[in-house]
Amino acid sequence: MAGHLHTADFQPPRGLSNPHVQTLLPRLLPRQRLAYDWETLELPDGDFVELAWARPAPHDAQTPVFLLFHGLEGSIASPYARWLLGTAAKLGWRAVLMHFRGCGRRANRLPRAYHSGDTADAYWLIGQLAHRYPHALKVAAGVSLGGNMLLKLVAEQGGDGLDLAGAIVISAPLDLAASADALHRGFARLYERHLLHSLKARVRRRIAAQTLPLAINARALDGLDSLRAYDDAITGPLHGFADADDYYRRASAGPLLGEIELPTLILHAEDDPFMPSSLYDRLPPAGDAVRIELARHGGHVGFMEWREGRLRPWLARRLAQELEAWTTPAVPCQASTAQRIKSGS
């Protein structure tokens, strides 16, 4: 895979290179303001997802579209969502975030939730965007869980199975089993407990309302002390997997890296506490359409740099570079991958 690995140009400020500092900094800084409108998108199975569209909406139907998928228990309130959508909108793109089922303002209707390999809703949305804006260039990005989901979708659909010009994958746990194990060790358990608290609260309400087909009560739910235990008892059986191991094996996008045909940029920090530092050593070689940029530091969806006299998100700057490359007239939509994926180094 060495030929596809590149060094990201991210440099943390002096004294702020610790992975946990980088991971937590975005939540400690003032949240970026972003005006947006809500839309409820009905799904073929009778459920729905909620979309957040950056405002104001462009008038030209050919305006390029930026589609974002958030991470586990993320939403439009997540700092990275504000940065990335705001960056795309400032560049003149039509920017939208899809909330996974139940992650928006309302609980979803059906007795299910969402998971790392759940590609059907994203596929449906991309199809709807193709119908609404048939002549608009479209680029999708996924963060953490959303990144794994997006990469899996891209692999499943091949190079021309989606109305997307390219994909951007950020801090994605491409080996779900390894990520679950990493989150259950040391300081990373702080993140695990935070995620479990949010996941359990959502499920607890559904158990009380008797809207989930699970043989588990509130006391047993409270006893789940790891993400692996949660996936074994909740995520797996709720979505047709035998157990957590079956879920991790079938939903992880890492093994599909060699099958990616759509131009794809992957951004990852080697010190990401949500996964092992050797993540890409254990994955198969990436296809020619994939460019992987690794930063030595950055934490999990952190990547905070010192620029223009203040802390700023490198991810927003890197995204701006990528989107500007896609809309540069000298870069045709059918150009080679080397041209289509702008180097950040």
Coordinates of C-alpha atoms in Angstrom, one line a residue:
M1 CA 0.0 0.0 0.0
A2 CA 3.0 2.3 0.2
G3 CA 2.4 3.8 -3.2
H4 CA -0.9 5.1 -2.1
L5 CA 0.2 6.6 1.2
H6 CA 1.1 10.2 1.4
T7 CA 2.1 12.5 4.3
A8 CA -0.7 15.0 5.2
D9 CA 0.5 18.6 5.6
F10 CA -1.1 18.9 9.0
Q11 CA 1.1 20.3 11.8
P12 CA -0.3 20.7 15.3
P13 CA 0.6 23.8 17.4
R14 CA 3.5 23.4 19.7
G15 CA 2.3 21.7 22.9
L16 CA -1.0 20.6 21.4
S17 CA 0.1 17.4 19.6
N18 CA -1.3 15.0 22.2
P19 CA -4.0 12.9 20.5
H20 CA -6.5 13.4 23.3
V21 CA -5.9 17.1 23.3
Q22 CA -6.5 17.2 19.5
T23 CA -9.6 15.0 19.8
L24 CA -11.2 17.2 22.6
L25 CA -10.2 20.6 21.4
P26 CA -13.0 21.0 18.8
R27 CA -15.6 20.5 21.6
L28 CA -13.9 23.1 23.8
L29 CA -13.8 25.9 21.3
P30 CA -16.7 28.1 20.4
R31 CA -19.0 26.4 17.9
Q32 CA -19.1 27.8 14.4
R33 CA -22.4 29.5 13.5
L34 CA -24.2 27.9 10.6
A35 CA -27.7 28.7 9.3
Y36 CA -29.5 25.6 8.0
D37 CA -32.9 24.3 7.0
W38 CA -34.4 21.0 7.9
E39 CA -35.9 18.5 5.4
T40 CA -37.5 15.1 6.2
L41 CA -36.6 12.6 3.5
E42 CA -39.0 9.6 3.3
L43 CA -37.4 6.2 2.7
P44 CA -38.7 3.2 0.7
D45 CA -39.3 1.1 3.9
G46 CA -41.6 3.7 5.5
D47 CA -39.0 5.2 7.8
F48 CA -37.2 8.6 7.3
V49 CA -34.0 10.5 7.7
E50 CA -33.6 14.2 8.4
L51 CA -31.4 16.4 6.2
A52 CA -29.8 19.7 7.3
W53 CA -29.2 22.1 4.3
A54 CA -26.8 25.0 4.7
R55 CA -28.5 28.3 4.2
P56 CA -28.9 30.3 1.9
A57 CA -29.6 27.7 -0.8
P58 CA -28.0 28.4 -4.2
H59 CA -30.5 29.2 -6.9
D60 CA -28.6 27.5 -9.8
A61 CA -29.6 23.9 -10.1
Q62 CA -26.1 23.2 -11.5
T63 CA -24.4 24.4 -8.4
P64 CA -22.1 21.6 -7.1
V65 CA -23.4 19.5 -4.2
F66 CA -21.5 18.6 -1.0
L67 CA -23.0 15.7 0.9
L68 CA -21.8 14.9 4.5
F69 CA -22.4 11.8 6.6
H70 CA -21.6 12.2 10.4
G71 CA -20.1 9.9 12.9
L72 CA -21.5 7.7 15.7
E73 CA -24.1 9.7 17.6
G74 CA -23.1 12.8 15.6
S75 CA -25.5 15.5 14.1
I76 CA -25.6 19.0 12.7
A77 CA -24.5 20.1 16.2
S78 CA -21.1 18.3 15.8
P79 CA -18.2 20.8 15.5
Y80 CA -16.8 19.1 12.4
A81 CA -20.2 19.2 10.7
R82 CA -20.4 23.0 11.2
W83 CA -16.8 23.4 9.8
L84 CA -17.2 21.2 6.8
L85 CA -20.7 22.3 5.7
G86 CA -19.8 26.0 6.4
T87 CA -16.6 25.6 4.3
A88 CA -18.5 24.1 1.3
A89 CA -21.2 26.7 1.5
K90 CA -18.7 29.6 1.6
L91 CA -17.2 28.2 -1.6
G92 CA -20.6 28.3 -3.2
W93 CA -21.5 24.7 -3.0
R94 CA -25.0 23.3 -2.1
A95 CA -24.1 21.7 1.3
V96 CA -26.2 19.1 3.1
L97 CA -25.8 16.7 6.0
M98 CA -27.8 13.5 6.3
H99 CA -28.6 12.4 9.8
F100 CA -28.6 8.7 10.3
R101 CA -32.0 7.3 11.5
G102 CA -32.9 8.8 14.9
C103 CA -30.0 11.2 15.1
G104 CA -32.0 14.3 14.0
R105 CA -34.8 16.0 15.9
R106 CA -37.1 12.9 16.1
A107 CA -36.9 9.2 16.7
N108 CA -37.2 7.1 13.6
R109 CA -40.4 5.1 13.1
L110 CA -39.2 1.5 12.5
P111 CA -37.8 -0.8 15.2
R112 CA -34.2 -0.3 14.1
A113 CA -31.4 2.3 14.3
Y114 CA -28.3 2.7 12.1
H115 CA -24.8 1.1 12.0
S116 CA -21.4 1.4 10.3
G117 CA -22.3 -0.7 7.3
D118 CA -25.8 0.6 6.7
T119 CA -25.4 2.0 3.2
A120 CA -29.1 1.8 1.9
D121 CA -30.2 5.2 3.2
A122 CA -27.1 7.0 1.8
Y123 CA -27.7 5.2 -1.6
W124 CA -31.3 6.4 -1.6
L125 CA -30.4 9.9 -0.8
I126 CA -27.7 10.1 -3.5
G127 CA -30.3 8.8 -6.0
Q128 CA -32.7 11.5 -4.9
L129 CA -30.0 14.2 -5.3
A130 CA -29.3 12.8 -8.8
H131 CA -32.9 13.3 -9.7
R132 CA -33.1 16.8 -8.2
Y133 CA -29.8 18.1 -9.5
P134 CA -29.0 15.9 -12.6
H135 CA -26.3 18.2 -14.0
A136 CA -24.6 19.2 -10.7
L137 CA -21.2 17.8 -9.8
K138 CA -21.5 15.9 -6.4
V139 CA -18.9 15.0 -3.8
A140 CA -19.7 13.1 -0.6
A141 CA -17.7 13.1 2.6
G142 CA -18.0 10.8 5.6
V143 CA -16.6 11.3 9.1
S144 CA -15.7 8.4 11.4
L145 CA -18.7 5.9 11.3
G146 CA -20.0 7.9 8.3
G147 CA -16.7 7.5 6.6
N148 CA -16.7 3.7 6.9
M149 CA -20.2 3.6 5.6
L150 CA -19.4 5.8 2.7
L151 CA -16.3 3.8 1.7
K152 CA -18.3 0.6 1.9
L153 CA -21.1 2.1 -0.3
V154 CA -18.5 3.3 -2.9
A155 CA -16.9 -0.2 -3.0
E156 CA -20.3 -1.8 -3.4
Q157 CA -21.4 0.4 -6.2
G158 CA -18.3 0.6 -8.3
G159 CA -16.9 3.6 -10.2
D160 CA -20.2 4.5 -12.0
G161 CA -22.8 3.1 -9.7
L162 CA -23.3 6.4 -7.9
D163 CA -23.9 10.0 -9.1
L164 CA -20.7 11.1 -7.3
A165 CA -17.6 12.6 -8.7
G166 CA -15.6 11.7 -5.6
A167 CA -15.5 10.8 -2.0
I168 CA -13.7 12.0 1.1
V169 CA -13.3 9.8 4.1
I170 CA -12.1 11.3 7.5
S171 CA -10.9 9.4 10.6
A172 CA -12.8 6.2 9.6
P173 CA -12.6 3.0 11.7
L174 CA -12.1 0.7 8.7
D175 CA -11.5 -2.2 11.0
L176 CA -14.5 -2.1 13.4
A177 CA -13.3 -4.9 15.6
A178 CA -9.9 -3.3 16.1
S179 CA -11.6 0.0 16.8
A180 CA -13.9 -1.5 19.4
D181 CA -10.9 -3.0 21.2
A182 CA -8.9 0.3 21.0
L183 CA -11.7 2.2 22.6
H184 CA -11.8 -0.2 25.5
R185 CA -8.3 0.5 26.6
G186 CA -6.7 3.3 28.7
F187 CA -7.8 6.9 28.3
A188 CA -9.9 6.0 25.2
R189 CA -12.5 4.5 27.5
L190 CA -13.5 8.1 28.2
Y191 CA -14.8 8.2 24.6
E192 CA -16.3 4.8 24.8
R193 CA -18.3 5.8 27.9
H194 CA -19.5 9.0 26.3
L195 CA -20.7 7.1 23.2
L196 CA -22.3 4.4 25.3
H197 CA -24.2 6.9 27.4
S198 CA -25.7 8.5 24.2
L199 CA -26.5 5.1 22.6
K200 CA -28.0 3.7 25.7
A201 CA -30.2 6.7 26.3
R202 CA -31.7 6.4 22.8
V203 CA -32.3 2.6 23.2
R204 CA -33.7 3.1 26.8
R205 CA -36.5 5.2 25.4
R206 CA -37.3 2.7 22.8
I207 CA -37.3 -0.2 25.3
A208 CA -39.7 1.8 27.6
A209 CA -42.0 2.4 24.7
Q210 CA -41.7 -1.3 23.7
T211 CA -40.8 -0.4 20.1
L212 CA -37.7 -2.6 19.8
P213 CA -37.8 -6.4 19.2
L214 CA -35.0 -7.1 21.6
A215 CA -34.9 -9.5 24.6
I216 CA -33.2 -7.0 26.9
N217 CA -34.5 -4.8 29.7
A218 CA -33.2 -1.5 31.1
R219 CA -31.1 -3.1 33.8
A220 CA -29.3 -5.4 31.3
L221 CA -28.8 -2.4 29.0
D222 CA -27.2 -0.5 31.9
G223 CA -24.8 -3.4 32.4
L224 CA -23.3 -3.2 28.9
D225 CA -19.8 -1.8 29.7
S226 CA -18.2 -1.7 26.3
L227 CA -19.1 -0.9 22.7
R228 CA -18.4 -4.5 21.8
A229 CA -20.9 -5.7 24.4
Y230 CA -23.4 -3.1 23.1
D231 CA -23.0 -4.2 19.5
D232 CA -23.3 -7.9 20.6
A233 CA -26.6 -7.2 22.4
I234 CA -28.1 -4.3 20.4
T235 CA -26.5 -3.4 17.1
G236 CA -26.0 -7.0 15.9
P237 CA -29.4 -8.5 16.6
L238 CA -31.3 -5.3 15.7
H239 CA -29.9 -5.3 12.2
G240 CA -29.6 -8.9 11.2
F241 CA -26.1 -9.8 12.4
A242 CA -25.4 -12.9 14.5
D243 CA -23.3 -11.0 17.0
A244 CA -20.7 -8.2 17.3
D245 CA -18.0 -10.2 15.5
D246 CA -20.4 -10.9 12.6
Y247 CA -21.3 -7.2 12.4
Y248 CA -17.7 -6.1 12.5
R249 CA -16.7 -8.5 9.8
R250 CA -19.5 -7.7 7.4
A251 CA -19.7 -3.9 8.0
S252 CA -15.9 -3.0 8.0
A253 CA -14.9 -1.2 4.8
G254 CA -11.2 -1.7 5.2
P255 CA -11.1 -5.1 3.4
L256 CA -12.7 -3.4 0.4
L257 CA -10.0 -0.8 -0.2
G258 CA -8.7 -2.6 -3.2
E259 CA -12.2 -2.5 -4.8
I260 CA -12.6 1.3 -4.8
E261 CA -13.0 2.7 -8.3
L262 CA -14.4 6.2 -7.5
P263 CA -11.7 8.9 -6.8
T264 CA -11.4 8.8 -3.0
L265 CA -9.4 10.8 -0.5
I266 CA -8.8 9.3 2.9
L267 CA -7.5 11.5 5.8
H268 CA -6.3 9.8 8.9
A269 CA -4.1 10.5 12.0
E270 CA -1.7 7.8 13.0
D271 CA -2.4 8.6 16.7
D272 CA -6.2 8.4 16.4
P273 CA -7.2 7.0 19.8
F274 CA -10.3 5.4 18.3
M275 CA -8.2 2.8 16.5
P276 CA -4.8 1.1 16.5
S277 CA -1.9 3.0 15.1
S278 CA -1.1 0.1 12.8
L279 CA -4.6 0.4 11.1
Y280 CA -3.4 0.7 7.6
D281 CA -0.7 -2.0 8.0
R282 CA -3.5 -4.6 8.6
L283 CA -5.6 -3.6 5.6
P284 CA -5.2 -4.7 1.9
P285 CA -3.6 -2.5 -0.7
A286 CA -5.8 0.4 -1.9
G287 CA -6.9 0.6 -5.5
D288 CA -5.5 3.2 -7.9
A289 CA -8.4 5.5 -7.3
V290 CA -7.6 6.0 -3.6
R291 CA -5.2 8.5 -2.1
I292 CA -4.5 8.1 1.7
E293 CA -3.0 11.0 3.5
L294 CA -1.6 10.2 7.0
A295 CA -0.8 12.7 9.6
R296 CA 1.5 11.8 12.5
H297 CA -0.8 13.7 14.9
G298 CA -4.4 14.9 14.8
G299 CA -6.3 12.5 17.1
H300 CA -9.9 11.5 16.2
V301 CA -11.5 14.2 13.9
G302 CA -9.3 16.7 15.6
F303 CA -6.6 18.2 13.3
M304 CA -6.5 21.6 15.0
E305 CA -3.8 23.9 13.7
W306 CA -2.6 27.4 14.5
R307 CA -3.3 29.7 11.6
E308 CA -4.0 33.5 11.3
G309 CA -3.4 34.0 15.0
R310 CA -5.9 31.4 16.3
L311 CA -6.8 27.7 16.5
R312 CA -8.5 26.6 13.3
P313 CA -9.6 23.3 11.8
W314 CA -7.1 21.9 9.3
L315 CA -9.9 19.6 8.0
A316 CA -11.8 22.7 6.8
R317 CA -8.7 24.0 5.0
R318 CA -8.0 20.6 3.4
L319 CA -11.7 20.2 2.3
A320 CA -11.5 23.7 0.7
Q321 CA -8.5 22.6 -1.3
E322 CA -10.2 19.5 -2.4
L323 CA -13.5 21.1 -3.4
E324 CA -11.7 23.9 -5.2
A325 CA -9.8 21.3 -7.2
W326 CA -13.0 19.7 -8.3
T327 CA -14.4 22.9 -9.6
T328 CA -11.3 24.1 -11.3
P329 CA -12.0 24.2 -15.1
A330 CA -8.6 22.6 -15.8
V331 CA -9.6 19.5 -13.9
P332 CA -12.2 17.7 -16.1
C333 CA -14.5 15.3 -14.4
Q334 CA -13.1 12.3 -16.4
A335 CA -9.4 13.2 -15.6
S336 CA -7.1 10.7 -14.0
T337 CA -7.2 10.1 -10.3
A338 CA -3.8 11.9 -9.8
Q339 CA -5.4 15.0 -11.3
R340 CA -8.8 14.6 -9.5
I341 CA -7.4 14.2 -6.0
K342 CA -5.6 17.4 -5.1
S343 CA -2.4 16.8 -3.1
G344 CA -2.3 18.5 0.3
S345 CA 1.5 17.9 0.7

